Short mmCIF file of C-alpha atoms and ligand atoms in Angstrom, two decimals:
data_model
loop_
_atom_site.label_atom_id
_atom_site.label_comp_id
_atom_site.label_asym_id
_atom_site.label_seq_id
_atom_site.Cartn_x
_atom_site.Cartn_y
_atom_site.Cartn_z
CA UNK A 1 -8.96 28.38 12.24
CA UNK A 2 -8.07 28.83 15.61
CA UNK A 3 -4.35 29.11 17.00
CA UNK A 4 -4.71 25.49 18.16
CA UNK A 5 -5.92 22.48 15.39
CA UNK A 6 -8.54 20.36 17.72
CA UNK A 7 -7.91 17.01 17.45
CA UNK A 8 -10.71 14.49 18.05
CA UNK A 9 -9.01 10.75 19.04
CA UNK A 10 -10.55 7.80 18.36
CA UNK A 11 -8.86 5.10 19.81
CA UNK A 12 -7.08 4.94 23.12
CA UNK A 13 -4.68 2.00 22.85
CA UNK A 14 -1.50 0.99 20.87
CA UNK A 15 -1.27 3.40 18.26
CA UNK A 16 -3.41 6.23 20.26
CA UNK A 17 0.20 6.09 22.57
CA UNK A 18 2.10 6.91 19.17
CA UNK A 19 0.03 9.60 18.02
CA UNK A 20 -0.77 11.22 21.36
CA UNK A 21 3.24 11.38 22.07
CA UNK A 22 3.36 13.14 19.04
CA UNK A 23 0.63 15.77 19.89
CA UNK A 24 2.23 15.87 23.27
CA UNK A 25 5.54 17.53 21.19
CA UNK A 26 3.33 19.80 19.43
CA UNK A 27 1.13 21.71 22.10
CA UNK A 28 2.22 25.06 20.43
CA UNK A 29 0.27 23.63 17.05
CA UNK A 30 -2.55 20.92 18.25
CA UNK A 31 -4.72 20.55 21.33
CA UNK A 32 -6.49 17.05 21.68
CA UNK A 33 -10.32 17.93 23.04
CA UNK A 34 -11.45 14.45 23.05
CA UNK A 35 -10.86 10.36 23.36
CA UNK A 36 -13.18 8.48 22.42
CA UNK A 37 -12.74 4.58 23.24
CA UNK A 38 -15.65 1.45 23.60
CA UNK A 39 -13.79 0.95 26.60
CA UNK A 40 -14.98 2.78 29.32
CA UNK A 41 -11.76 4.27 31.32
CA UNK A 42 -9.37 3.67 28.42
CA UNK A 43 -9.49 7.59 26.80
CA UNK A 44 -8.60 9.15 30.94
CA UNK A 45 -6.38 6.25 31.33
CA UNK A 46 -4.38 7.46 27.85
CA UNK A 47 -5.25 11.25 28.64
CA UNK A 48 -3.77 10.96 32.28
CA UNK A 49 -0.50 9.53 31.08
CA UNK A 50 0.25 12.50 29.08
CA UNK A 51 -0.86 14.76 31.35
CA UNK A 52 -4.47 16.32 29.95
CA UNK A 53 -7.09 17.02 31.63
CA UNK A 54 -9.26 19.61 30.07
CA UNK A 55 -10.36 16.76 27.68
CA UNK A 56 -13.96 15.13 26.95
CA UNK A 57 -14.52 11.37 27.02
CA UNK A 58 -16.82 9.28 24.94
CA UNK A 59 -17.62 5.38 24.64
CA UNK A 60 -19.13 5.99 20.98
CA UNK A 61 -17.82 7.45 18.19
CA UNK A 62 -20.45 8.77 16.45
CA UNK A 63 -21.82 10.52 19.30
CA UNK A 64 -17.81 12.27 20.13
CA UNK A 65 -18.09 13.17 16.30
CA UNK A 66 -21.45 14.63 16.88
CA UNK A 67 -20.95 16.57 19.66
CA UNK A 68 -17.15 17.74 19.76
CA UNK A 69 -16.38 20.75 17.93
CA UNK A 70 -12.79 19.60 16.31
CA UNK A 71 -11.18 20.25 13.30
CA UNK A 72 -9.68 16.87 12.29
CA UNK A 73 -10.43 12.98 13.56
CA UNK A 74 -7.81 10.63 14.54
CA UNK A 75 -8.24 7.43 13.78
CA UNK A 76 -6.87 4.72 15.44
CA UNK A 77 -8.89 2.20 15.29
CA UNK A 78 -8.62 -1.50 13.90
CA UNK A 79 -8.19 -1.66 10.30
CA UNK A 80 -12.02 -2.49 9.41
CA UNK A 81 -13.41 0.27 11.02
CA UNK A 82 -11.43 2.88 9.27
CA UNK A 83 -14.16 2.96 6.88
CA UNK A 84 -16.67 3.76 8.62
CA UNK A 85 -15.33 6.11 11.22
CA UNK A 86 -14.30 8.42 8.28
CA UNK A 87 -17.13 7.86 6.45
CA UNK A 88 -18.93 9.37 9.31
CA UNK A 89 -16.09 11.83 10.24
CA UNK A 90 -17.01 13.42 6.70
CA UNK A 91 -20.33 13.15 6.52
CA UNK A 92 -19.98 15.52 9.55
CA UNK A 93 -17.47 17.86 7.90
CA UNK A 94 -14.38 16.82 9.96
CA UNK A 95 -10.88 15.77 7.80
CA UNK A 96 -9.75 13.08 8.85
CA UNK A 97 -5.72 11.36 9.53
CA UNK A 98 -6.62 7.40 9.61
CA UNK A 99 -3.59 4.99 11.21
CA UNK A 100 -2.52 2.41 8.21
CA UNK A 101 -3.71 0.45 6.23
CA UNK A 102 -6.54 3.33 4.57
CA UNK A 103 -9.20 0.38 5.09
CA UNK A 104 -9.48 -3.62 4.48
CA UNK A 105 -11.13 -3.18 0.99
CA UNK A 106 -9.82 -1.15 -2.23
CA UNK A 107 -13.93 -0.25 -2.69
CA UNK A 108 -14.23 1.45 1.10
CA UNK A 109 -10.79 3.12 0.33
CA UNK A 110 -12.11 4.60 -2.97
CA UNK A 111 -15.28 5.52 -1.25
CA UNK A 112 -13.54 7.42 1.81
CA UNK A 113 -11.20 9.30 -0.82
CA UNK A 114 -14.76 10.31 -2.75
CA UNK A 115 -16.17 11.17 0.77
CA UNK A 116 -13.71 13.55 1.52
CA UNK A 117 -13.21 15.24 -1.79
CA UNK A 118 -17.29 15.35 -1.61
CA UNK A 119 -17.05 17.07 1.67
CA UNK A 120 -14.29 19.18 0.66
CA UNK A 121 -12.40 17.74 3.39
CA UNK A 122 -8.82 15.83 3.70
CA UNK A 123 -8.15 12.50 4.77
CA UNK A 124 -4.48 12.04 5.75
CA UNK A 125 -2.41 8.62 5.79
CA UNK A 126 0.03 7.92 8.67
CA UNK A 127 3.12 6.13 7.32
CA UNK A 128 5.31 7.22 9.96
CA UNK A 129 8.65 5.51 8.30
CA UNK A 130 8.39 8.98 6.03
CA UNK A 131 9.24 10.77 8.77
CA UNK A 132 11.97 8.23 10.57
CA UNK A 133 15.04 10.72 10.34
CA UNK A 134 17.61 7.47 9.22
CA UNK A 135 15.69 7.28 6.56
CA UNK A 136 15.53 10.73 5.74
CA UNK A 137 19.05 10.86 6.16
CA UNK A 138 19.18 8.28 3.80
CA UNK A 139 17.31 9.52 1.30
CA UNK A 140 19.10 12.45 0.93
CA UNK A 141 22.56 10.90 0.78
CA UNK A 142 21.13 9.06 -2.08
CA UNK A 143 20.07 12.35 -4.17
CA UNK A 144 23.53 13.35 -3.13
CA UNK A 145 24.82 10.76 -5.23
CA UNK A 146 26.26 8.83 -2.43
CA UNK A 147 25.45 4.88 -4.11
CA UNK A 148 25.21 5.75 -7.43
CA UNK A 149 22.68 4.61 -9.52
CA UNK A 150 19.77 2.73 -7.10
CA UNK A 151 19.84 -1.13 -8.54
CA UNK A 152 17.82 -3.07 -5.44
CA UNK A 153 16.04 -2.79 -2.62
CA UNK A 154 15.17 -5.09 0.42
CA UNK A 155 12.49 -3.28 2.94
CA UNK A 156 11.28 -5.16 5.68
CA UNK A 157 8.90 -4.98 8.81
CA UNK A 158 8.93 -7.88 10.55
CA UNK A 159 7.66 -8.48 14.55
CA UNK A 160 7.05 -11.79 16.67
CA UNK A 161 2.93 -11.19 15.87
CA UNK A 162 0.37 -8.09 16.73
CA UNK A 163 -0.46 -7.56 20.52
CA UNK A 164 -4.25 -6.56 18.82
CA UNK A 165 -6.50 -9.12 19.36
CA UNK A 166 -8.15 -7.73 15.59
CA UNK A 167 -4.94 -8.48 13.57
CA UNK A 168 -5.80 -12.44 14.03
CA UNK A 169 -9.14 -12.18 11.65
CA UNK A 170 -8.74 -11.62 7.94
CA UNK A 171 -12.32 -9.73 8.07
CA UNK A 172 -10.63 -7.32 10.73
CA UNK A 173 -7.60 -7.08 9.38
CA UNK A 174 -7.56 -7.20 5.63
CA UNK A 175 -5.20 -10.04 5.37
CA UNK A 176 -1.97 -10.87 7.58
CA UNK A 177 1.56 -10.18 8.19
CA UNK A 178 1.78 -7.83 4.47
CA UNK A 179 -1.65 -5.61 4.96
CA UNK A 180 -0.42 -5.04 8.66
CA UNK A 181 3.35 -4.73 8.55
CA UNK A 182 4.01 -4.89 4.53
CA UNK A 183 2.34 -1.85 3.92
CA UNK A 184 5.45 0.20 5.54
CA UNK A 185 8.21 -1.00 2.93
CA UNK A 186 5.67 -0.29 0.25
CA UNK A 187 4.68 3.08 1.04
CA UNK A 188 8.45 4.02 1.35
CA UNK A 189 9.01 2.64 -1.99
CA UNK A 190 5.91 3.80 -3.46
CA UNK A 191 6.38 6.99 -2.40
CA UNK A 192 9.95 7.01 -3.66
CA UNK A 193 9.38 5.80 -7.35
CA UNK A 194 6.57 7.84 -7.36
CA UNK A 195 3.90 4.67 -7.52
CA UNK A 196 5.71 3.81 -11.07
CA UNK A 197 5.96 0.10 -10.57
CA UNK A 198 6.05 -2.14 -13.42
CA UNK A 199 5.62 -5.94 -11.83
CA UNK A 200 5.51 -7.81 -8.91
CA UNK A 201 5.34 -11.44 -7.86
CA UNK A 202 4.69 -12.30 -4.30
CA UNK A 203 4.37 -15.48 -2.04
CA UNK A 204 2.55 -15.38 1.34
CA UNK A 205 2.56 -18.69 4.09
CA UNK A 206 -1.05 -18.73 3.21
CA UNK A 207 -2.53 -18.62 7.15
CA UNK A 208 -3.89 -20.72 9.54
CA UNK A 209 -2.22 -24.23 9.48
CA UNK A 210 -0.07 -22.82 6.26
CA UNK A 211 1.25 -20.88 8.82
CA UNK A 212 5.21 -21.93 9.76
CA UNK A 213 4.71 -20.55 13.84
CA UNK A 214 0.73 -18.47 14.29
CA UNK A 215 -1.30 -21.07 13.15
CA UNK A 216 -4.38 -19.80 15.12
CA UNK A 217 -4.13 -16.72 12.33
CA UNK A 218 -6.35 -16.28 9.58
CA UNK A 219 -4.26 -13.84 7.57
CA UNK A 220 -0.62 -15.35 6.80
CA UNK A 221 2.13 -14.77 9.18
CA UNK A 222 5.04 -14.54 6.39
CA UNK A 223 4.41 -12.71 3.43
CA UNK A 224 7.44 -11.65 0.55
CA UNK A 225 7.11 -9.78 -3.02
CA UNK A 226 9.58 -9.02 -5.52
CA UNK A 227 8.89 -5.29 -7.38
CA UNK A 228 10.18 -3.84 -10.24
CA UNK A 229 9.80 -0.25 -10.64
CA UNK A 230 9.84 1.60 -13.80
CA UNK A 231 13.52 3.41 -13.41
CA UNK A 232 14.83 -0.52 -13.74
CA UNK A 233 15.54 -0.80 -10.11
CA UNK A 234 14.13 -4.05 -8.12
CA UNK A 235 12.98 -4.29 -4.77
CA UNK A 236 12.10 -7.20 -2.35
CA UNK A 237 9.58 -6.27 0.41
CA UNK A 238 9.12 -8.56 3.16
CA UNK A 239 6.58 -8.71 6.34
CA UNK A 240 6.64 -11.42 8.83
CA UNK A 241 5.61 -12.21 12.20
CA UNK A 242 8.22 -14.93 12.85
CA UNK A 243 11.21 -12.86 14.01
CA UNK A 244 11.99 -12.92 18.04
CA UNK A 245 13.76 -10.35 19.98
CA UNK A 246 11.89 -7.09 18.83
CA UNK A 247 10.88 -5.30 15.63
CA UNK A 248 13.00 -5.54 12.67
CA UNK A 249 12.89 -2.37 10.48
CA UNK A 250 15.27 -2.24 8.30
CA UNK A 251 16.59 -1.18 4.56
CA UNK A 252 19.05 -1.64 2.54
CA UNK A 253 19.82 0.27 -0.49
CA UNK A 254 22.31 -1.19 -3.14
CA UNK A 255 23.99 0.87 -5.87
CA UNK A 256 26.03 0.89 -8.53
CA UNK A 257 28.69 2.92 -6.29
CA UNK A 258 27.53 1.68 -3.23
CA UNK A 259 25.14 0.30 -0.67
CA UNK A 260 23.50 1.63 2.80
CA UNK A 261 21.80 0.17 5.65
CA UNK A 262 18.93 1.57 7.60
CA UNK A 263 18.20 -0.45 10.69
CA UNK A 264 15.69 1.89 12.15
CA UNK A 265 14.75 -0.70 15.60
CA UNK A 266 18.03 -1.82 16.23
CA UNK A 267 20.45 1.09 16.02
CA UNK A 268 20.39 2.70 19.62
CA UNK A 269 23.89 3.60 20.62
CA UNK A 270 23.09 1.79 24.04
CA UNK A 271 24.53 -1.80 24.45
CA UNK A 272 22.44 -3.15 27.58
CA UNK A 273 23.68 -6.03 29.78
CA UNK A 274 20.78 -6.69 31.95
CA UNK A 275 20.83 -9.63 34.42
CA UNK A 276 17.53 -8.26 36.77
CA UNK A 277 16.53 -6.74 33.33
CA UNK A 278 14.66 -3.46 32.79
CA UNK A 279 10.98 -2.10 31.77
CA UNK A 280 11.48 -1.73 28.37
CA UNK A 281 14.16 -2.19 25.58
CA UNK A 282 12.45 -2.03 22.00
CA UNK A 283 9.18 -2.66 20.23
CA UNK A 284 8.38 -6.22 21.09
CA UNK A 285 10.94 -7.75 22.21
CA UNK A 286 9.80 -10.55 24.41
CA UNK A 287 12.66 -10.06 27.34
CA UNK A 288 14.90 -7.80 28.45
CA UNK A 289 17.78 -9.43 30.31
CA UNK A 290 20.84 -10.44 28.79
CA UNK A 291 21.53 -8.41 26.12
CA UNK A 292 20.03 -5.65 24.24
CA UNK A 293 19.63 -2.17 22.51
CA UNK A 294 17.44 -0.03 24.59
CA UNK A 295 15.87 2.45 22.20
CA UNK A 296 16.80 6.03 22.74
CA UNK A 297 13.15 7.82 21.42
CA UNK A 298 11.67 5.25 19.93
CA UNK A 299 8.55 6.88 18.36
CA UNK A 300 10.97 10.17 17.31
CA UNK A 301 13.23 7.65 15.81
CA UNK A 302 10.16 5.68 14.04
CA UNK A 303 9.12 8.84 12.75
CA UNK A 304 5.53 9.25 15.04
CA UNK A 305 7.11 12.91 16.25
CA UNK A 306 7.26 14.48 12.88
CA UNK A 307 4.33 12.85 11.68
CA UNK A 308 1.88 14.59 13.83
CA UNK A 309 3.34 17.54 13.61
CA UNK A 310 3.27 17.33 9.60
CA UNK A 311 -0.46 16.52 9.70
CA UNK A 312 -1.51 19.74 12.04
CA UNK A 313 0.42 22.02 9.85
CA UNK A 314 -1.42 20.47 7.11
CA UNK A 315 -4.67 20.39 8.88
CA UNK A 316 -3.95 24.23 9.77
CA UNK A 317 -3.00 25.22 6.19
CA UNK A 318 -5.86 23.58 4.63
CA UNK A 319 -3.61 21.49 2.65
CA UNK A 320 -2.95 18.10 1.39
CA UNK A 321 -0.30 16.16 3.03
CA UNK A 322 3.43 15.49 1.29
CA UNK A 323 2.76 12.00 -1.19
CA UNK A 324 3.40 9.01 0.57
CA UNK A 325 0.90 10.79 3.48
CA UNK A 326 -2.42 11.57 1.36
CA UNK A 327 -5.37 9.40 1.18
CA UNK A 328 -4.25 8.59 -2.52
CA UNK A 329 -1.36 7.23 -2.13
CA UNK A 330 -2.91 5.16 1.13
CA UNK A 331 -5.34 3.69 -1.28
CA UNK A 332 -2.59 2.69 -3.71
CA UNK A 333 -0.57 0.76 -1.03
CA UNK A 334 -3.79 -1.13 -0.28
CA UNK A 335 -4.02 -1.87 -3.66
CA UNK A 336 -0.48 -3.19 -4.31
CA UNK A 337 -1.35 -5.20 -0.96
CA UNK A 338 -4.19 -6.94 -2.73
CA UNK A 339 -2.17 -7.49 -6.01
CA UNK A 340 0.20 -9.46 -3.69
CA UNK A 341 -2.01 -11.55 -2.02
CA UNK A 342 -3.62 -11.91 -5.74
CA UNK A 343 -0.36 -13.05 -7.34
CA UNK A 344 0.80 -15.69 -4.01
CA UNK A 345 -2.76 -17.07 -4.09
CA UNK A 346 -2.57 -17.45 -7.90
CA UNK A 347 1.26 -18.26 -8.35
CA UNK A 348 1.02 -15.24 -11.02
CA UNK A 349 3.17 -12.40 -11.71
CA UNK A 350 1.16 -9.62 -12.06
CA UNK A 351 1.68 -6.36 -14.78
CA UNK A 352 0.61 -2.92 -12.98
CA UNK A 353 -2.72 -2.34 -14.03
CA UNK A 354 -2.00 1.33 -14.33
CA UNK A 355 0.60 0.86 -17.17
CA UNK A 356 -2.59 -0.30 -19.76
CA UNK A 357 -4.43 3.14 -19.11
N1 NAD B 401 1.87 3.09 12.24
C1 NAD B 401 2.19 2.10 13.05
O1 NAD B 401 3.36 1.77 13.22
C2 NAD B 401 1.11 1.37 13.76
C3 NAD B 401 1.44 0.60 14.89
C4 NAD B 401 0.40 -0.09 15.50
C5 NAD B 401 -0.88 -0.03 15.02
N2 NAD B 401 -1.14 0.73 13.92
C6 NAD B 401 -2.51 0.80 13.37
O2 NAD B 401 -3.33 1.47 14.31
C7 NAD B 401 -4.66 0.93 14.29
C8 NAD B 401 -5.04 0.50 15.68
O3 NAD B 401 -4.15 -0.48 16.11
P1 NAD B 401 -3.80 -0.69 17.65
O4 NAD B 401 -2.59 -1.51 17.67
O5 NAD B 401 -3.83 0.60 18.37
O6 NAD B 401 -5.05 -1.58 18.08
P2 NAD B 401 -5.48 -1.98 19.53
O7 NAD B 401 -6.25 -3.25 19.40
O8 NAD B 401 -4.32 -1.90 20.47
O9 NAD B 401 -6.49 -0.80 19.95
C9 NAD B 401 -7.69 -0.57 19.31
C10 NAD B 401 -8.56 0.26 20.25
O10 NAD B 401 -9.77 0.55 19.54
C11 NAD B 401 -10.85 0.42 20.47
N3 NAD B 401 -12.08 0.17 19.71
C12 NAD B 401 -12.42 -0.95 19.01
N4 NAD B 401 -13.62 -0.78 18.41
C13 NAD B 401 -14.03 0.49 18.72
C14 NAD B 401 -15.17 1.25 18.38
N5 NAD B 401 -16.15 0.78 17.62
N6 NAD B 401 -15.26 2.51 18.87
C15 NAD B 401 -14.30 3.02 19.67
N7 NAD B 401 -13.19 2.33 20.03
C16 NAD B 401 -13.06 1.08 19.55
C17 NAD B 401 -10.44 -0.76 21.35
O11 NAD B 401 -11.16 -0.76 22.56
C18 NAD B 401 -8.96 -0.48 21.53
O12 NAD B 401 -8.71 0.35 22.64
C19 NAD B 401 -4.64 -0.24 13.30
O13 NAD B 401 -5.18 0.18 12.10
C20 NAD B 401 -3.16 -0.56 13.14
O14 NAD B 401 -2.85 -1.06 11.85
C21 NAD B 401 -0.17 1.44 13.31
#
């Protein structure tokens, strides 16, 4: 492969910022050789703000995939056409990274993983809270021995509602607040138990006029699940898009010789009293006057930076990415997803299918 892994993006909004950010901190690794947006304008828009110009542009994605010579596709796309773009993406010979969640149904995510492995290809997973150094940091104070013996967890991603007009239709989407936000908290604590969960019973606000505030919302806007994992420790994973004044993601860790906090939105060591207010403060947060935390690096500190850079050394090496970052375990969050909404819709607790095999 060439010094440079050649990056294909597909999608030019939200999370096209995060990732291209991240690709702009690893020039010495990646090159991006093409946007490709439905929206005329949108991929130089996106390309101009970081500063490219020796870039192609395309409307459709099939025709980019066709016609760019690249070495991995970005996907960042709404959820329902994850699917397909890496379907394609494959069927071309491309790997793939695709934005969470892996797709809107367990089948397409099962197909995409056979896809790849048919094409001898990879498809990568972006759960950027992997890479958020707190909760690195964390992490390894744990191993340390810092708590003691992990007993509980409470994980949460919680936001005032998605800016993306596709996050309001279950068909888009996959669901609500727990396939969009939820999946976070459970990849961290999938990836940390190593996918051995035992149980879970979950409860969602059940969308549209269930809803308590987004009632124009097919998918619910407040979703919770209790976990147990098989080492005995508990966990209570929450997603909701009820909370004002910014994103909320945070952690806390309690052990038998201990407890942490992660607050991973809400940490900057910047306390802002704004009376004109300023551009920006934090992800989603409604105003900025009065008071607030102005994030520092917001998409280092979420984890975006390192990210990238993991996937084009993986894309490089012709090698998986670390677990919690593979197409596997991207397909298991989307299955616990549907096991929650299974269990709230039910009012059943529901055994880990994996345990009987
Ligand atoms: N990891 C994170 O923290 C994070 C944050 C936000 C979004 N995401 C994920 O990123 C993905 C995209 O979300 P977003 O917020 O950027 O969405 P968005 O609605 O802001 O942007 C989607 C873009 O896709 C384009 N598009 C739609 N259909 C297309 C098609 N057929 N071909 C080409 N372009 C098309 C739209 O024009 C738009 O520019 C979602 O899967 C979402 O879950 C992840």
């Amino acid at each position: 492969m060439a010094e440079q892994v050649k990056v294909l993006l597909v999608g030019a909004a939200f999370s096209a910022d995060l990732h291209m950010d991240g690709y702009s901190r690893c020039t010495d690794i990646a090159k991006i050789v093409a946007i490709c947006d439905k929206v005329p304008g949108k991929p130089a828009e996106i390309a101009e703000r970081y500063g490219l110009s020796d870039v192609a542009y395309y409307d459709d994605y099939k025709t980019a995939i066709d016609n760019v010579d690249c070495d991995v596709v970005d996907i960042c796309l709404p959820n329902f056409l994850h699917y397909e773009v890496a379907m394609y993406a494959f069927s071309k010979g491309k790997n793939v990274i695709t934005e969470k969640p892996i797709a809107t149904k367990v089948e397409h995510g099962i197909e995409m993983l056979e896809a790849a492995n048919k094409a001898g290809k990879k498809l990568y997973y972006a759960e950027d809270w992997l890479f958020a150094p707190a909760l690195n940091k964390a992490m390894e104070l744990v191993e340390e021995g810092a708590i003691g013996r992990q007993m509980y967890i409470r994980a949460r991603e919680c936001h005032c509602g998605s800016h993306s007009p596709f996050a309001q239709s279950i068909e888009f989407c996959g669901g609500g607040s727990m396939i969009h936000l939820g999946c976070h908290p459970i990849g961290f604590m999938l990836s940390m138990k190593n996918n051995e969960w035992t149980e879970l019973v979950a409860m969602t606000s059940g969308g549209k006029e269930n809803n308590m505030w987004h009632t124009g919302m097919e998918g619910e806007d407040w979703a919770a699940v209790m976990m147990k994992f098989a080492d005995g420790t508990s966990a209570l994973l929450e997603a909701n898009y009820l909370a004002t004044g910014g994103m909320e993601d945070s952690i806390e860790i309690y052990g038998t010789e201990g407890k942490m906090a992660i607050d991973l939105t809400f940490s900057s060591p910047i306390h802002l009293y704004s009376i004109p207010g300023v551009n920006y403060t934090v992800e989603k947060a409604e105003i900025t006057t009065g008071w607030s935390r102005p994030a520092v690096d917001e998409k280092y500190n979420l984890g975006y930076v390192a990210e990238i850079r993991h996937f084009m050394e993986s894309v490089r090496d012709n090698k998986d990415a670390k677990v919690g970052l593979r197409g596997i375990d991207g397909l298991e969050i989307l299955k616990v997803v549907n096991l929650i909404y299974k269990s709230a819709k039910e009012g059943v607790k529901i055994i880990n299918p994996a345990l009987n095999k």
